[in-house]
PDB file of C-alpha atoms in Angstrom:
ATOM      1  CA  MET A 262       7.193  12.067  19.713  1.00  0.00           C
ATOM      2  CA  SER A 263       3.595  12.341  20.674  1.00  0.00           C
ATOM      3  CA  ALA A 264       1.675   9.888  22.854  1.00  0.00           C
ATOM      4  CA  LEU A 265      -0.011   8.863  19.450  1.00  0.00           C
ATOM      5  CA  VAL A 266       3.254   8.145  17.733  1.00  0.00           C
ATOM      6  CA  ASP A 267       4.372   6.646  20.805  1.00  0.00           C
ATOM      7  CA  SER A 268       1.211   4.022  21.062  1.00  0.00           C
ATOM      8  CA  MET A 269       1.882   3.450  17.136  1.00  0.00           C
ATOM      9  CA  VAL A 270       5.409   2.198  17.656  1.00  0.00           C
ATOM     10  CA  ASP A 271       4.461   0.388  20.751  1.00  0.00           C
ATOM     11  CA  LEU A 272       1.672  -1.477  18.824  1.00  0.00           C
ATOM     12  CA  ASN A 273      -0.730  -0.875  21.161  1.00  0.00           C
ATOM     13  CA  GLN A 274      -4.063  -0.840  19.491  1.00  0.00           C
ATOM     14  CA  ALA A 275      -6.062   0.210  22.549  1.00  0.00           C
ATOM     15  CA  LYS A 276      -3.974   3.243  23.496  1.00  0.00           C
ATOM     16  CA  VAL A 277      -3.945   4.280  19.506  1.00  0.00           C
ATOM     17  CA  LEU A 278      -7.634   4.111  19.195  1.00  0.00           C
ATOM     18  CA  SER A 279      -7.848   6.243  22.753  1.00  0.00           C
ATOM     19  CA  GLU A 280      -5.567   8.961  21.706  1.00  0.00           C
ATOM     20  CA  ILE A 281      -7.166   9.351  18.000  1.00  0.00           C
ATOM     21  CA  ASP A 282     -10.950   9.907  20.071  1.00  0.00           C
ATOM     22  CA  ALA A 283      -9.255  12.208  22.313  1.00  0.00           C
ATOM     23  CA  MET A 284      -7.967  14.130  19.559  1.00  0.00           C
ATOM     24  CA  ARG A 285     -10.932  14.429  17.510  1.00  0.00           C
ATOM     25  CA  LYS A 286     -12.944  15.391  20.650  1.00  0.00           C
ATOM     26  CA  GLU A 287     -10.298  18.164  20.912  1.00  0.00           C
ATOM     27  CA  GLY A 288     -10.908  19.179  17.244  1.00  0.00           C
ATOM     28  CA  VAL A 289      -7.525  18.240  15.937  1.00  0.00           C
ATOM     29  CA  ASP A 290      -7.138  18.246  12.101  1.00  0.00           C
ATOM     30  CA  PRO A 291      -7.341  14.702  11.088  1.00  0.00           C
ATOM     31  CA  LEU A 292      -4.387  14.967   8.377  1.00  0.00           C
ATOM     32  CA  ARG A 293      -2.635  16.011  11.753  1.00  0.00           C
ATOM     33  CA  ILE A 294      -3.652  12.779  13.089  1.00  0.00           C
ATOM     34  CA  VAL A 295      -2.988  10.704   9.971  1.00  0.00           C
ATOM     35  CA  GLY A 296       0.724  12.492   9.752  1.00  0.00           C
ATOM     36  CA  GLU A 297       1.271  11.009  13.314  1.00  0.00           C
ATOM     37  CA  LEU A 298       0.154   7.679  12.302  1.00  0.00           C
ATOM     38  CA  GLN A 299       2.125   7.895   9.587  1.00  0.00           C
ATOM     39  CA  GLU A 300       5.417   8.677  11.273  1.00  0.00           C
ATOM     40  CA  GLY A 301       4.506   5.870  13.689  1.00  0.00           C
ATOM     41  CA  MET A 302       4.777   3.836  10.805  1.00  0.00           C
ATOM     42  CA  ARG A 303       7.758   5.023   9.553  1.00  0.00           C
ATOM     43  CA  ILE A 304       9.448   4.055  12.616  1.00  0.00           C
ATOM     44  CA  ILE A 305       8.030   0.765  12.699  1.00  0.00           C
ATOM     45  CA  GLY A 306       9.554   0.308   9.174  1.00  0.00           C
ATOM     46  CA  GLU A 307      13.193   1.463  10.366  1.00  0.00           C
ATOM     47  CA  ARG A 308      12.828  -0.925  13.204  1.00  0.00           C
ATOM     48  CA  PHE A 309      11.732  -3.442  10.952  1.00  0.00           C
ATOM     49  CA  GLU A 310      14.595  -3.002   8.348  1.00  0.00           C
ATOM     50  CA  ALA A 311      17.045  -3.437  11.362  1.00  0.00           C
ATOM     51  CA  GLN A 312      15.602  -6.758  12.765  1.00  0.00           C
ATOM     52  CA  GLU A 313      14.343  -5.097  15.955  1.00  0.00           C
ATOM     53  CA  TYR A 314      10.878  -6.016  14.613  1.00  0.00           C
ATOM     54  CA  TYR A 315       9.637  -8.619  12.744  1.00  0.00           C
ATOM     55  CA  LEU A 316       6.889  -9.790   9.930  1.00  0.00           C
ATOM     56  CA  SER A 317       4.529 -10.482  12.814  1.00  0.00           C
ATOM     57  CA  GLU A 318       4.741  -6.921  14.279  1.00  0.00           C
ATOM     58  CA  LEU A 319       4.740  -5.361  10.881  1.00  0.00           C
ATOM     59  CA  ILE A 320       1.511  -7.251  10.208  1.00  0.00           C
ATOM     60  CA  MET A 321       0.441  -5.863  13.484  1.00  0.00           C
ATOM     61  CA  SER A 322       1.010  -2.255  12.703  1.00  0.00           C
ATOM     62  CA  ALA A 323      -0.695  -2.431   9.297  1.00  0.00           C
ATOM     63  CA  ASN A 324      -3.825  -3.619  11.048  1.00  0.00           C
ATOM     64  CA  ILE A 325      -3.865  -1.227  13.688  1.00  0.00           C
ATOM     65  CA  PHE A 326      -3.495   1.551  10.945  1.00  0.00           C
ATOM     66  CA  LYS A 327      -6.176   0.200   8.905  1.00  0.00           C
ATOM     67  CA  GLN A 328      -8.408   0.356  11.935  1.00  0.00           C
ATOM     68  CA  ALA A 329      -7.301   4.019  12.788  1.00  0.00           C
ATOM     69  CA  ILE A 330      -7.775   5.004   9.496  1.00  0.00           C
ATOM     70  CA  GLY A 331     -11.562   3.661   9.531  1.00  0.00           C
ATOM     71  CA  ASP A 332     -12.318   5.395  12.242  1.00  0.00           C
ATOM     72  CA  LEU A 333     -10.949   8.768  10.667  1.00  0.00           C
ATOM     73  CA  GLU A 334     -12.672   7.851   7.145  1.00  0.00           C
ATOM     74  CA  GLU A 335     -15.386  10.017   7.656  1.00  0.00           C
ATOM     75  CA  LEU A 336     -13.511  12.978   8.782  1.00  0.00           C
ATOM     76  CA  LEU A 337     -10.838  12.441   5.953  1.00  0.00           C
ATOM     77  CA  GLU A 338     -13.671  12.270   3.538  1.00  0.00           C
ATOM     78  CA  LYS A 339     -14.170  15.871   4.556  1.00  0.00           C
ATOM     79  CA  ALA A 340     -10.850  16.875   4.261  1.00  0.00           C
ATOM     80  CA  PRO A 341      -8.586  15.320   1.526  1.00  0.00           C
ATOM     81  CA  ASP A 342      -5.157  14.889   1.846  1.00  0.00           C
ATOM     82  CA  PRO A 343      -3.524  17.905  -0.245  1.00  0.00           C
ATOM     83  CA  ASN A 344      -0.119  15.967  -0.371  1.00  0.00           C
ATOM     84  CA  GLU A 345      -1.901  12.691  -2.197  1.00  0.00           C
ATOM     85  CA  GLN A 346       0.221  11.324  -4.431  1.00  0.00           C
ATOM     86  CA  GLY A 347      -1.732   9.663  -6.977  1.00  0.00           C
ATOM     87  CA  THR A 348      -3.810   6.455  -7.427  1.00  0.00           C
ATOM     88  CA  PHE A 349      -2.442   3.131  -7.223  1.00  0.00           C
ATOM     89  CA  VAL A 350      -4.770  -0.227  -8.174  1.00  0.00           C
ATOM     90  CA  ILE A 351      -3.198  -3.408  -6.384  1.00  0.00           C
ATOM     91  CA  GLY A 352      -3.757  -6.818  -6.150  1.00  0.00           C
ATOM     92  CA  THR A 353      -2.544 -10.510  -6.376  1.00  0.00           C
ATOM     93  CA  VAL A 354      -2.821 -12.067  -9.669  1.00  0.00           C
ATOM     94  CA  ALA A 355      -4.945 -14.884 -10.729  1.00  0.00           C
ATOM     95  CA  GLY A 356      -3.899 -18.362  -9.783  1.00  0.00           C
ATOM     96  CA  ASP A 357      -2.683 -16.670  -6.405  1.00  0.00           C
ATOM     97  CA  ILE A 358      -4.215 -16.105  -2.647  1.00  0.00           C
ATOM     98  CA  HIS A 359      -1.111 -15.028  -1.052  1.00  0.00           C
ATOM     99  CA  ASP A 360      -1.714 -11.328   0.397  1.00  0.00           C
ATOM    100  CA  ILE A 361       0.410 -10.242   3.556  1.00  0.00           C
ATOM    101  CA  GLY A 362       3.253  -8.525   1.165  1.00  0.00           C
ATOM    102  CA  LYS A 363       0.331  -7.197  -0.991  1.00  0.00           C
ATOM    103  CA  ASN A 364      -1.250  -5.818   2.266  1.00  0.00           C
ATOM    104  CA  ILE A 365       2.181  -4.425   3.837  1.00  0.00           C
ATOM    105  CA  VAL A 366       2.856  -2.818   0.241  1.00  0.00           C
ATOM    106  CA  ALA A 367      -0.919  -1.144   0.315  1.00  0.00           C
ATOM    107  CA  THR A 368      -0.629   0.116   3.796  1.00  0.00           C
ATOM    108  CA  VAL A 369       2.710   1.734   3.388  1.00  0.00           C
ATOM    109  CA  LEU A 370       1.628   3.551   0.135  1.00  0.00           C
ATOM    110  CA  SER A 371      -1.365   4.756   1.941  1.00  0.00           C
ATOM    111  CA  CYS A 372       0.895   6.032   4.592  1.00  0.00           C
ATOM    112  CA  HIS A 373       2.593   8.136   1.854  1.00  0.00           C
ATOM    113  CA  GLY A 374      -0.303   9.676   0.443  1.00  0.00           C
ATOM    114  CA  PHE A 375      -1.275   7.197  -2.257  1.00  0.00           C
ATOM    115  CA  LYS A 376      -5.174   6.457  -2.943  1.00  0.00           C
ATOM    116  CA  VAL A 377      -4.753   2.468  -2.879  1.00  0.00           C
ATOM    117  CA  ILE A 378      -7.414   0.375  -4.544  1.00  0.00           C
ATOM    118  CA  ASP A 379      -6.776  -3.015  -3.174  1.00  0.00           C
ATOM    119  CA  LEU A 380      -8.309  -5.757  -5.464  1.00  0.00           C
ATOM    120  CA  GLY A 381      -7.435  -8.269  -3.015  1.00  0.00           C
ATOM    121  CA  GLU A 382      -6.260 -11.602  -4.211  1.00  0.00           C
ATOM    122  CA  ASP A 383      -6.926 -14.388  -7.282  1.00  0.00           C
ATOM    123  CA  VAL A 384      -7.433 -11.362  -9.193  1.00  0.00           C
ATOM    124  CA  THR A 385      -8.476 -11.882 -13.126  1.00  0.00           C
ATOM    125  CA  ALA A 386      -7.007 -10.014 -15.794  1.00  0.00           C
ATOM    126  CA  GLU A 387     -10.330  -8.992 -16.568  1.00  0.00           C
ATOM    127  CA  LYS A 388     -10.902  -7.637 -13.175  1.00  0.00           C
ATOM    128  CA  PHE A 389      -7.551  -5.749 -13.292  1.00  0.00           C
ATOM    129  CA  VAL A 390      -8.731  -3.911 -16.575  1.00  0.00           C
ATOM    130  CA  GLU A 391     -12.129  -3.191 -15.183  1.00  0.00           C
ATOM    131  CA  ALA A 392     -10.507  -1.644 -12.210  1.00  0.00           C
ATOM    132  CA  VAL A 393      -8.234   0.620 -14.367  1.00  0.00           C
ATOM    133  CA  LYS A 394     -10.977   1.846 -16.699  1.00  0.00           C
ATOM    134  CA  GLN A 395     -12.891   3.052 -13.332  1.00  0.00           C
ATOM    135  CA  HIS A 396     -10.231   4.166 -11.267  1.00  0.00           C
ATOM    136  CA  ASN A 397      -7.947   5.385 -14.196  1.00  0.00           C
ATOM    137  CA  PRO A 398      -4.688   4.834 -11.777  1.00  0.00           C
ATOM    138  CA  GLN A 399      -1.013   6.092 -12.527  1.00  0.00           C
ATOM    139  CA  ILE A 400      -0.039   2.754 -11.386  1.00  0.00           C
ATOM    140  CA  LEU A 401      -1.012  -0.814 -11.095  1.00  0.00           C
ATOM    141  CA  GLY A 402       0.793  -3.022  -9.089  1.00  0.00           C
ATOM    142  CA  LEU A 403       0.715  -6.656  -9.360  1.00  0.00           C
ATOM    143  CA  SER A 404       1.622  -9.244  -6.910  1.00  0.00           C
ATOM    144  CA  CYS A 405       2.325 -13.076  -6.791  1.00  0.00           C
ATOM    145  CA  LEU A 406       4.252 -15.504  -4.418  1.00  0.00           C
ATOM    146  CA  LEU A 407       3.993 -18.321  -6.891  1.00  0.00           C
ATOM    147  CA  THR A 408       6.065 -18.697 -10.079  1.00  0.00           C
ATOM    148  CA  THR A 409       3.201 -20.497 -11.585  1.00  0.00           C
ATOM    149  CA  ALA A 410       1.197 -16.997 -11.404  1.00  0.00           C
ATOM    150  CA  PHE A 411       3.701 -15.302 -13.579  1.00  0.00           C
ATOM    151  CA  ASP A 412       1.523 -16.027 -16.638  1.00  0.00           C
ATOM    152  CA  SER A 413      -0.927 -14.517 -14.867  1.00  0.00           C
ATOM    153  CA  MET A 414       0.946 -11.160 -14.478  1.00  0.00           C
ATOM    154  CA  LYS A 415       1.925 -11.429 -18.281  1.00  0.00           C
ATOM    155  CA  SER A 416      -1.745 -12.154 -19.419  1.00  0.00           C
ATOM    156  CA  THR A 417      -2.953  -9.137 -17.053  1.00  0.00           C
ATOM    157  CA  VAL A 418      -0.638  -6.732 -18.973  1.00  0.00           C
ATOM    158  CA  GLN A 419      -1.250  -8.075 -22.401  1.00  0.00           C
ATOM    159  CA  ALA A 420      -5.255  -7.574 -21.351  1.00  0.00           C
ATOM    160  CA  LEU A 421      -4.324  -3.894 -20.854  1.00  0.00           C
ATOM    161  CA  GLU A 422      -2.697  -3.343 -24.007  1.00  0.00           C
ATOM    162  CA  ALA A 423      -5.331  -4.885 -25.997  1.00  0.00           C
ATOM    163  CA  ALA A 424      -7.881  -2.742 -24.002  1.00  0.00           C
ATOM    164  CA  GLU A 425      -5.763   0.058 -24.991  1.00  0.00           C
ATOM    165  CA  LEU A 426      -5.149   0.744 -21.433  1.00  0.00           C
ATOM    166  CA  ARG A 427      -1.160   0.847 -21.134  1.00  0.00           C
ATOM    167  CA  ASP A 428      -0.155   3.747 -22.223  1.00  0.00           C
ATOM    168  CA  GLY A 429       0.487   6.115 -19.510  1.00  0.00           C
ATOM    169  CA  LEU A 430      -0.025   3.320 -17.147  1.00  0.00           C
ATOM    170  CA  SER A 431       3.239   2.300 -14.872  1.00  0.00           C
ATOM    171  CA  VAL A 432       2.773  -1.518 -13.860  1.00  0.00           C
ATOM    172  CA  LEU A 433       4.697  -2.585 -11.092  1.00  0.00           C
ATOM    173  CA  ILE A 434       5.622  -6.101 -10.063  1.00  0.00           C
ATOM    174  CA  GLY A 435       6.328  -7.821  -6.625  1.00  0.00           C
ATOM    175  CA  GLY A 436       6.603 -10.896  -4.737  1.00  0.00           C
ATOM    176  CA  ALA A 437       9.571 -12.925  -3.449  1.00  0.00           C
ATOM    177  CA  PRO A 438      10.021 -14.549  -6.842  1.00  0.00           C
ATOM    178  CA  CYS A 439       9.778 -11.824  -9.011  1.00  0.00           C
ATOM    179  CA  THR A 440      13.095 -10.201 -10.337  1.00  0.00           C
ATOM    180  CA  GLU A 441      14.054  -8.042 -13.408  1.00  0.00           C
ATOM    181  CA  GLN A 442      14.055 -11.136 -15.800  1.00  0.00           C
ATOM    182  CA  VAL A 443      10.334 -11.548 -14.443  1.00  0.00           C
ATOM    183  CA  CYS A 444       9.533  -8.114 -15.075  1.00  0.00           C
ATOM    184  CA  ALA A 445      10.910  -8.158 -18.688  1.00  0.00           C
ATOM    185  CA  TYR A 446       8.862 -11.777 -19.335  1.00  0.00           C
ATOM    186  CA  VAL A 447       5.598  -9.870 -18.146  1.00  0.00           C
ATOM    187  CA  GLY A 448       6.293  -6.622 -19.638  1.00  0.00           C
ATOM    188  CA  ALA A 449       6.068  -4.660 -16.809  1.00  0.00           C
ATOM    189  CA  ASP A 450       7.896  -1.334 -15.721  1.00  0.00           C
ATOM    190  CA  ALA A 451       9.385  -2.330 -12.452  1.00  0.00           C
ATOM    191  CA  VAL A 452       9.754  -4.986  -9.895  1.00  0.00           C
ATOM    192  CA  CYS A 453       9.607  -3.841  -6.333  1.00  0.00           C
ATOM    193  CA  VAL A 454      11.247  -6.325  -3.458  1.00  0.00           C
ATOM    194  CA  ASN A 455       9.829  -4.561  -0.595  1.00  0.00           C
ATOM    195  CA  ALA A 456       7.149  -1.884   0.387  1.00  0.00           C
ATOM    196  CA  HIS A 457       9.725   0.885   0.573  1.00  0.00           C
ATOM    197  CA  LEU A 458      10.956   0.458  -2.747  1.00  0.00           C
ATOM    198  CA  ALA A 459       7.472   0.354  -3.785  1.00  0.00           C
ATOM    199  CA  VAL A 460       6.983   3.934  -2.701  1.00  0.00           C
ATOM    200  CA  GLU A 461       9.998   5.319  -3.767  1.00  0.00           C
ATOM    201  CA  THR A 462       9.459   3.883  -7.627  1.00  0.00           C
ATOM    202  CA  ALA A 463       5.652   4.855  -7.183  1.00  0.00           C
ATOM    203  CA  LYS A 464       6.833   8.573  -6.363  1.00  0.00           C
ATOM    204  CA  ARG A 465       9.418   8.359  -9.023  1.00  0.00           C
ATOM    205  CA  MET A 466       7.020   7.363 -12.029  1.00  0.00           C
ATOM    206  CA  ILE A 467       4.709   9.835 -11.156  1.00  0.00           C
ATOM    207  CA  GLY A 468       6.862  12.789 -10.622  1.00  0.00           C
ATOM    208  CA  GLY A 469       6.689  12.941  -6.844  1.00  0.00           C
ATOM    209  CA  GLY A 470      10.253  12.587  -5.884  1.00  0.00           C
ATOM    210  CA  GLY A 471      11.659   9.435  -4.198  1.00  0.00           C
TER     211      GLY A 471
END
């Protein structure tokens, strides 16, 4: 592995940022730098699934990744990712302020080439509709951790239908209490229990494989 990948896997933020700085000064393609960060995140994900890393490490890796991407933002705008999968709008629905799971999913989607528009938490149906109109995403992700927020998911899907935005838009739901039954209740297309499944499902839905 490269020094950057090693630093990412070791969750050494200072080393990650210093490696990126050195690579930038050497004129390394920013997409290559992102690729190495993604490789580090992939290995971290494997260690998480193997229970070698825990949620705290996963959250830390997400924060490091976001900081690193922020440092590369200007360069990346000049060199768009040729492997970009599509646009994914995501948010925690109204009545729920939990965002750890959503943030992990958003970060992992970014790692896999998606342009992610994160609306935050406690997002109203109207805000979701506005975001879909503005960004024209292929996929909308609705997150919740409270069973009381199921109706917010349902009303969001209904608002999209009322605005005639539902055709051609895939809606994914996620969060600990979400099941296939909840998916059917709210009128979504699929339920994803973790970030890896969210990526696989999203890629399949827009024809990017799985």
